[in-house]
Short mmCIF file of C-alpha atoms in Angstrom, two decimals:
data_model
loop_
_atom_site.label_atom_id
_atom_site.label_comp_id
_atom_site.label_asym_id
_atom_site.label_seq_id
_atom_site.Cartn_x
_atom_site.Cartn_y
_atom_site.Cartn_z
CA UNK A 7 -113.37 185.61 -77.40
CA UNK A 8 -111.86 182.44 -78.57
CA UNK A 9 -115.56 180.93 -79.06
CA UNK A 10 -116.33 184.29 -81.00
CA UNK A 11 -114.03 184.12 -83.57
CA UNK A 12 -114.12 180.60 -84.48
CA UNK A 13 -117.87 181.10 -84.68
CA UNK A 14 -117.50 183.75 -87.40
CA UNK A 15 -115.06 181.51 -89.46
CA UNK A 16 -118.03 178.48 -89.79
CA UNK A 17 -120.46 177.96 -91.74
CA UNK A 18 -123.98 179.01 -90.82
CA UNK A 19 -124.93 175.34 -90.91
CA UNK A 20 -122.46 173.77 -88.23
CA UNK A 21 -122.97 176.95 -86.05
CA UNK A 22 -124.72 174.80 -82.95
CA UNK A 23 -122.25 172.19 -83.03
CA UNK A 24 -119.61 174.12 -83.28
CA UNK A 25 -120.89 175.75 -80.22
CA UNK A 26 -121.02 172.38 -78.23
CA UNK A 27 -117.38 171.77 -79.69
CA UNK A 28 -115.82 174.17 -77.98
CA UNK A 29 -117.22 172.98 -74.71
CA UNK A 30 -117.49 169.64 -75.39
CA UNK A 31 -115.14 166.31 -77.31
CA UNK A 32 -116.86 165.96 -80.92
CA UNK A 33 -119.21 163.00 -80.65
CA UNK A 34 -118.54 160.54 -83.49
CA UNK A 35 -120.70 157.38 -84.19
CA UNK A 36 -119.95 154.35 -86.69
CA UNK A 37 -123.15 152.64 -87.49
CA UNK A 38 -121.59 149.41 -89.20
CA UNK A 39 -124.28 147.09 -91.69
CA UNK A 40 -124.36 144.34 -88.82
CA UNK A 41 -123.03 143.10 -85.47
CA UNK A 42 -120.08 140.10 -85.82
CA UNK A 43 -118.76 141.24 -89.07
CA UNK A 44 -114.93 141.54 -88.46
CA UNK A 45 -114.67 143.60 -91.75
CA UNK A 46 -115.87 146.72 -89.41
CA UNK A 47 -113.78 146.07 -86.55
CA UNK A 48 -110.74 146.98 -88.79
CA UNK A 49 -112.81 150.77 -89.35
CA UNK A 50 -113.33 151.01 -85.90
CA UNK A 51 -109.65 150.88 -85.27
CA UNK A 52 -108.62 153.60 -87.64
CA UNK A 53 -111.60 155.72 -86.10
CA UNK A 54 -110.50 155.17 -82.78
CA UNK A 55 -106.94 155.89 -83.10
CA UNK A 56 -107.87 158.64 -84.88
CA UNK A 57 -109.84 159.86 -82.23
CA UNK A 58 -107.57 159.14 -79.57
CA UNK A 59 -104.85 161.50 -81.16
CA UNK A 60 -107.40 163.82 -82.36
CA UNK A 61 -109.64 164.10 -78.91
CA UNK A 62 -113.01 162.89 -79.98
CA UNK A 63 -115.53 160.62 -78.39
CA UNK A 64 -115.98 157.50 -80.65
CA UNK A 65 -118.76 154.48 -80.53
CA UNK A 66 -119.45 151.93 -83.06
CA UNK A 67 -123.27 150.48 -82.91
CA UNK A 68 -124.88 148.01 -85.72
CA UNK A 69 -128.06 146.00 -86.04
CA UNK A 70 -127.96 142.45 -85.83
CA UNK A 71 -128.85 141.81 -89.01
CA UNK A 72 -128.10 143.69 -92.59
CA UNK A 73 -131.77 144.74 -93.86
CA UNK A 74 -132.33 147.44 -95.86
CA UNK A 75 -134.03 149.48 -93.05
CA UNK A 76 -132.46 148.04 -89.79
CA UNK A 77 -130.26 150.88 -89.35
CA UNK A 78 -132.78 153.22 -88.90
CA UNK A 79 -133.72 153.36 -85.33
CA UNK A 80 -129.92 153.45 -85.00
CA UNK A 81 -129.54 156.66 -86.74
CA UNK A 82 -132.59 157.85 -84.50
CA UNK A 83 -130.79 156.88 -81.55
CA UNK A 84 -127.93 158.92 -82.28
CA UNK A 85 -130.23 161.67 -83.46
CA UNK A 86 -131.48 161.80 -79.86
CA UNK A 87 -128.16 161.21 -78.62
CA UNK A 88 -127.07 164.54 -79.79
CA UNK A 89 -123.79 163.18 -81.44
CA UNK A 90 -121.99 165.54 -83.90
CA UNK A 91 -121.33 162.98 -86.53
CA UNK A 92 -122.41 160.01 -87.99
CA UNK A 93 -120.95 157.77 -89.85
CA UNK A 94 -122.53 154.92 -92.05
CA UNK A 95 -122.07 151.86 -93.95
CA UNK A 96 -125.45 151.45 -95.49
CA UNK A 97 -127.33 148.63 -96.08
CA UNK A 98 -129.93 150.38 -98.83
CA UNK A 99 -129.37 153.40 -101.25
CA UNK A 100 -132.52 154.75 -100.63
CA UNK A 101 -134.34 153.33 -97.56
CA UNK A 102 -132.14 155.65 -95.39
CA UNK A 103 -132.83 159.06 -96.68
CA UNK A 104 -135.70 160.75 -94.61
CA UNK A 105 -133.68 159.64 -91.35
CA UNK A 106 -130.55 161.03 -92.40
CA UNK A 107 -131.96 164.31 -93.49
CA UNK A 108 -133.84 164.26 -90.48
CA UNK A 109 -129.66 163.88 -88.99
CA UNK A 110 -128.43 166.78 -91.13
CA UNK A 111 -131.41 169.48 -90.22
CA UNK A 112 -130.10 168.78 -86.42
CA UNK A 113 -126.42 170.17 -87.68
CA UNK A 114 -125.08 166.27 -87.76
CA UNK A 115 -122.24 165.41 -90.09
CA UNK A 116 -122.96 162.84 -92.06
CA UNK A 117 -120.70 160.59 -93.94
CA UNK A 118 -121.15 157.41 -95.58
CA UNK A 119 -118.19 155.30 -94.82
CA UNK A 120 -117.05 152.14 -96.74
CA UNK A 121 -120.69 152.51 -99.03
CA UNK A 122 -122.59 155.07 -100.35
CA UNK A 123 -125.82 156.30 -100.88
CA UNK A 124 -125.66 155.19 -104.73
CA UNK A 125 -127.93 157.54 -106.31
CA UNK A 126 -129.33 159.66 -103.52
CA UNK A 127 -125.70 161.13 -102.91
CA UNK A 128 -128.01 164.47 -101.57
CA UNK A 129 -128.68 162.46 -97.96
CA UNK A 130 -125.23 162.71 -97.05
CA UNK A 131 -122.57 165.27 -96.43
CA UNK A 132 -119.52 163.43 -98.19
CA UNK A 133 -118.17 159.96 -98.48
CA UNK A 134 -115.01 157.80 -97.30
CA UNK A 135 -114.20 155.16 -100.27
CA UNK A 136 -111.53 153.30 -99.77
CA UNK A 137 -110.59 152.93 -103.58
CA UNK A 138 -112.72 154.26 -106.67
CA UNK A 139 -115.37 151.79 -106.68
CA UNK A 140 -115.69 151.45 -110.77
CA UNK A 141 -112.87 149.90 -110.57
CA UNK A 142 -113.79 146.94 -107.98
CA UNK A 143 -115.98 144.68 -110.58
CA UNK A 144 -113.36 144.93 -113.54
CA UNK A 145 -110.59 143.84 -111.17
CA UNK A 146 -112.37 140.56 -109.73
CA UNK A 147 -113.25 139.41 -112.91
CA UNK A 148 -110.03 139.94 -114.42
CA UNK A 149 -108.41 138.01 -110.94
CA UNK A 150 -111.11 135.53 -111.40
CA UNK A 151 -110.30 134.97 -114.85
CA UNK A 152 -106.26 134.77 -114.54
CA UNK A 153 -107.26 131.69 -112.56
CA UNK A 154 -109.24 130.18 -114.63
CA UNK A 155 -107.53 130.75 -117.79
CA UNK A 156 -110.54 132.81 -119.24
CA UNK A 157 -113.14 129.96 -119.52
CA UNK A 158 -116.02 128.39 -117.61
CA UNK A 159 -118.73 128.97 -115.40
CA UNK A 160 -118.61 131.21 -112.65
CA UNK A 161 -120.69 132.39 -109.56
CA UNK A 162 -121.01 135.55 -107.74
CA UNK A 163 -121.84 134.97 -103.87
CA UNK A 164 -122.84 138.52 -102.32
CA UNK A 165 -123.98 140.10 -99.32
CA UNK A 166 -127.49 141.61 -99.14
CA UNK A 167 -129.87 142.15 -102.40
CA UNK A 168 -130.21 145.25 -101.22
CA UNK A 169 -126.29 146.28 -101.26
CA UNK A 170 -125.45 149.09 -102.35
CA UNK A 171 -121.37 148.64 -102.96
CA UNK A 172 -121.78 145.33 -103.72
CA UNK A 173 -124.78 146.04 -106.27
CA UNK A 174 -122.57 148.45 -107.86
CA UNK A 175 -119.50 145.96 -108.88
CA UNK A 176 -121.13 143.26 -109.54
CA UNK A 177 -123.38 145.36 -112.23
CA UNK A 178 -120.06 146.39 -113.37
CA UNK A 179 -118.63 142.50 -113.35
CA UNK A 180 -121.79 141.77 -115.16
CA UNK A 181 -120.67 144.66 -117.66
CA UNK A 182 -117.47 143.75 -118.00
CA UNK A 183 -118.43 139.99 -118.85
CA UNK A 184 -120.70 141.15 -121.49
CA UNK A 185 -118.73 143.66 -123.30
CA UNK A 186 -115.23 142.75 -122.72
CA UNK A 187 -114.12 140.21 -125.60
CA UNK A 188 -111.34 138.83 -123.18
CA UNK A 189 -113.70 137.04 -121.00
CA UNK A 190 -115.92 135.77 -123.65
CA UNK A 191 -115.65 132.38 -122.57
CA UNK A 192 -116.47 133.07 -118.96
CA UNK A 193 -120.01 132.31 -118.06
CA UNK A 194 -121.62 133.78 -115.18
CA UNK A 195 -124.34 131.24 -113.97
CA UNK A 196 -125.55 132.42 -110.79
CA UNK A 197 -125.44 135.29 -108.28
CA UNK A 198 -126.63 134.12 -104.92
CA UNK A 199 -126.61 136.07 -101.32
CA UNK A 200 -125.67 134.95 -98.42
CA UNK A 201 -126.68 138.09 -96.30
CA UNK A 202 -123.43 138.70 -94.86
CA UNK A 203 -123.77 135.61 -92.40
CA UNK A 204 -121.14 132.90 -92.34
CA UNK A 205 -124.31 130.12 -91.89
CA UNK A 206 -126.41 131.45 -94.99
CA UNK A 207 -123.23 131.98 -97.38
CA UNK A 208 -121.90 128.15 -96.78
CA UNK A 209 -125.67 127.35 -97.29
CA UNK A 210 -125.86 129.07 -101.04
CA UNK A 211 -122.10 128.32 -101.79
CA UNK A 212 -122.93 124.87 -100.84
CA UNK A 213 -125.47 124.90 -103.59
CA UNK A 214 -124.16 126.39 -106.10
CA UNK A 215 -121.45 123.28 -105.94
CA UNK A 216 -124.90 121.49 -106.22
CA UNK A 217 -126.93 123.40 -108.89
CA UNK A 218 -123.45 123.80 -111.03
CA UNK A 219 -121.12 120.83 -111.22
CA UNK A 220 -119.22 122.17 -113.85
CA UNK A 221 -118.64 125.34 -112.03
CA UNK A 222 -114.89 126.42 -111.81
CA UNK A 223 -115.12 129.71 -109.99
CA UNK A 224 -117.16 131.85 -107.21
CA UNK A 225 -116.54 135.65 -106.92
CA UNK A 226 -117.09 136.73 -103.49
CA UNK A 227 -117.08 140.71 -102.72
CA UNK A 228 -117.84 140.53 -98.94
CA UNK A 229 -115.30 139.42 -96.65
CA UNK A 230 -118.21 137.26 -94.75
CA UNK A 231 -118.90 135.46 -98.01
CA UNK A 232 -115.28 134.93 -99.26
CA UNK A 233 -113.98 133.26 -96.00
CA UNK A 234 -117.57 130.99 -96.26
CA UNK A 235 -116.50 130.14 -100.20
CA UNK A 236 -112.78 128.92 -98.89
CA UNK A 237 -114.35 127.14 -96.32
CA UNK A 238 -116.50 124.49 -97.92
CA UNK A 239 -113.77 124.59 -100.72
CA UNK A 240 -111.16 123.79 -98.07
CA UNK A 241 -113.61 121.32 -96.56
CA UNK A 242 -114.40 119.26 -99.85
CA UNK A 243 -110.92 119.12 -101.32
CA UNK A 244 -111.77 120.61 -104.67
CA UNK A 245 -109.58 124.02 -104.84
CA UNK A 246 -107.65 122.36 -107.48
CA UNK A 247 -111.40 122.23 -109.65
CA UNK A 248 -113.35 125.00 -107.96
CA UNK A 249 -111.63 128.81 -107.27
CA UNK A 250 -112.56 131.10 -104.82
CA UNK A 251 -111.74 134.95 -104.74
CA UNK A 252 -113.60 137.98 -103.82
CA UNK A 253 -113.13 140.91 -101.24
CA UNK A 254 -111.46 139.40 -98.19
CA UNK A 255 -109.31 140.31 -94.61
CA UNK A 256 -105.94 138.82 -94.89
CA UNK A 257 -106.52 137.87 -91.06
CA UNK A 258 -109.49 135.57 -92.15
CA UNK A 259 -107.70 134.73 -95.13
CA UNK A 260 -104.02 133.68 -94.76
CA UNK A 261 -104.44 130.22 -93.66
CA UNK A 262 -106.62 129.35 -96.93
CA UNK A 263 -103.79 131.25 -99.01
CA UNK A 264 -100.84 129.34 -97.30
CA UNK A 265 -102.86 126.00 -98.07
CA UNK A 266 -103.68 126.91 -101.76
CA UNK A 267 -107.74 126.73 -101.53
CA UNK A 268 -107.53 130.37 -102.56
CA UNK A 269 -104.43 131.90 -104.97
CA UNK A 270 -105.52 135.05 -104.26
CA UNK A 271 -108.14 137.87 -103.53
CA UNK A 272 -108.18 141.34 -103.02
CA UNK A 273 -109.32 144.13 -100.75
CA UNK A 274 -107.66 147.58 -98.86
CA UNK A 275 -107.28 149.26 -95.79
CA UNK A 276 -110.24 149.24 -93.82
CA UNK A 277 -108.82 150.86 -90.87
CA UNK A 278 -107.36 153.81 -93.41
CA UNK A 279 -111.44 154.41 -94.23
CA UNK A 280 -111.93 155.06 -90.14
CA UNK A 281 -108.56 157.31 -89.78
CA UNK A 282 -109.88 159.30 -93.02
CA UNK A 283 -113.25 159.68 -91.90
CA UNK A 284 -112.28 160.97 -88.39
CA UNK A 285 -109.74 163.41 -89.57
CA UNK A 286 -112.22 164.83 -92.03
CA UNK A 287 -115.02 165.06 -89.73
CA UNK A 288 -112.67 166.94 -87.11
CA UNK A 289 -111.27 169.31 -90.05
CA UNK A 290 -115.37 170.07 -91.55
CA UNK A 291 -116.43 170.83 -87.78
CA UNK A 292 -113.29 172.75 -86.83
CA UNK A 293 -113.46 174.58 -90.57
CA UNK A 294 -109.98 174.00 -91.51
CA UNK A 295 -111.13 171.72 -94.11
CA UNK A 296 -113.96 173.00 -97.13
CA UNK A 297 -116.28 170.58 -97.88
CA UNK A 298 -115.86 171.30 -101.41
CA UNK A 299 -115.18 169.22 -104.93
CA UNK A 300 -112.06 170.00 -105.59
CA UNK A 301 -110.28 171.01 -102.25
CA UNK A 302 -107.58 169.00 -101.12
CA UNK A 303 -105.81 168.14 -97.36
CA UNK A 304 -103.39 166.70 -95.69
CA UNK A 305 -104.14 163.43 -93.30
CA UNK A 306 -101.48 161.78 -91.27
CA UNK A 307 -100.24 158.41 -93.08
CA UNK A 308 -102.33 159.14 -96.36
CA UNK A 309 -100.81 162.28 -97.22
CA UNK A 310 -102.98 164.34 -100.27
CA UNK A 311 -106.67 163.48 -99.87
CA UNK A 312 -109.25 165.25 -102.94
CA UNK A 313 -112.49 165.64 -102.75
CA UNK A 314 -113.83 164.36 -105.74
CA UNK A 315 -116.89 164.73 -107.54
CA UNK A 316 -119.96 163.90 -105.47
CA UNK A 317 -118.18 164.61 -102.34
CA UNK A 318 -116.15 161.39 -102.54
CA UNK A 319 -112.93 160.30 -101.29
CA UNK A 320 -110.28 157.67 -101.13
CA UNK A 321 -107.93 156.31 -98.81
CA UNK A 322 -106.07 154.41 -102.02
CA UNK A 323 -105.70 154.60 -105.60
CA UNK A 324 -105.92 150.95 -106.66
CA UNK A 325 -107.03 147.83 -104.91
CA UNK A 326 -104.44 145.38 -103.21
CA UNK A 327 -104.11 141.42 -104.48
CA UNK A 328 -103.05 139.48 -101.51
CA UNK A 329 -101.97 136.21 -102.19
CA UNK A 330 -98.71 133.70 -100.80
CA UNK A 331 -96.04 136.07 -101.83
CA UNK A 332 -97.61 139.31 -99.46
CA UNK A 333 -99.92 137.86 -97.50
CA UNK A 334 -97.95 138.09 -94.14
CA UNK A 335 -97.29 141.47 -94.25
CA UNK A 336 -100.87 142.48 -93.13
CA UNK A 337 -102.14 142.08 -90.02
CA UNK A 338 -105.65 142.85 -90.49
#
């Protein structure tokens, strides 16, 4: 009778799983953009202890490498797997959508967690931001230029080409540069990738010092790249000439703070983006939560989550700066 009743409160669409949740722990899956990218182990936490307070089955997988279409066999995989959600970082906006339609005619959740699907929003069921992402390109140029007093050349070092988050601030960094009369005298000269590995970003950071001598400042939004920056800074001896900030873990970050290679950089909860994600998915399945613009609930430790247009949400209104003053009150 119990099975009955919940059956009739569900949507037609989650019907099957539903089914299997009553007999079975939901079966949630992470699919991360790579392997050895500490950025993700911080969302696995918050969607483990999530689980683990919430009764769920949780995995995180990842390919080796972040290309736009390496994830796929790992959505297939869980496809075949028969898992009830899936969650994704992805590495392309559009090389992903036949596969994860192919995930959503099966009844599978699917979320895109930490990154979107930036113009094919209609491939996934909702999304887990951790801050409104306009907002991410203004605020590293205006930290950038705070350093720099508002003048010289600058360098962007990024993940993948194919990035979708990053793509999207540093189209709105280039924006900002162009319109904004306040950095006028700010020069972007270069935006290089390093692919999200720690090798490849000290190889294009290292020449950019090169190809640039009179640069004064690199932008890095990706943790991998930011930590590779501060490195060869830290390495060379230049931070008083050259300035590094970006998107970064305090973890990775606090010993080039406390040295003064980098002032400071910014960044958010990762882990809040995994407890979001899991409470949501258990609230969709369970129907206690409406997928639906507008709707709001509650989530331990975040309190008021919206849904916002496109199916978005965010685990924080504005980003954090870390920098000497805070930086040892974080711990991931």
């Amino acid at each position: 009778m119990l099975a009955k009743s919940m059956l009739l409160g569900l949507a037609a669409g989650f019907a099957l799983v539903t089914s299997a949740i009553a007999a079975d722990p939901v079966k949630i899956v992470y699919i991360g953009k790579n392997t050895g990218n500490p950025y993700f182990d911080s969302i696995t936490g918050g969607f483990e202890d999530a689980c683990k307070a919430l009764g769920c089955e949780f995995e995180f997988v990842a390919p080796a490498t972040a290309e736009a279409t390496s994830q796929i066999p790992f959505i297939e995989a869980q496809i075949q797997r028969g898992v009830n959600v899936i969650g994704i970082a992805p590495n392309s906006p559009d090389a992903l959508n036949q596969v994860l339609d192919d995930a959503r005619a099966k009844g599978i959740l699917v979320l895109t967690v930490n990154g979107d699907l930036v113009g094919n929003e209609s491939h996934r069921d909702a999304t887990i931001l951790p801050v409104d992402f306009t907002k991410t390109g203004p605020n590293q140029v205006e930290l950038m230029g705070s350093m720099i007093d508002y003048k010289g050349e600058i360098a962007i070092l990024s993940a993948t080409t194919e990035a979708p988050d990053q793509n999207t601030w540093i189209a709105a960094m280039n924006d900002t540069l162009k319109n904004d009369a306040k950095y006028k005298d700010m020069k972007l000269v270069a935006t290089v990738y390093g692919d999200d590995q720690p090798e490849k970003s000290t190889t294009e950071m290292e020449a950019l010092l090169s190809n640039y001598p009179d640069l004064v400042g690199v932008i890095a939004p990706t943790t991998v790249g930011v930590a590779a920056a501060a490195q060869v800074v830290q390495s060379r001896g230049i931070a008083d000439k050259v300035h590094v900030t970006g998107l970064g873990l305090p973890s990775e970050m606090r010993d080039f703070v406390k040295d003064g290679t980098v002032k400071a950089f910014q960044l958010w909860s990762p882990y809040n983006e995994g407890w979001l994600a899991a409470h949501f998915a258990l609230g969709v399945l369970d129907g206690s939560i409406k997928n639906e613009v507008g709707n709001t609930f509650e989530v331990p430790n975040l309190g008021t989550i919206t849904i916002n247009d496109k199916n978005a949400m965010n685990t924080q209104a504005e980003l954090t700066t870390f920098d000497a003053s805070n930086i040892d009150d974080f711990n991931f």
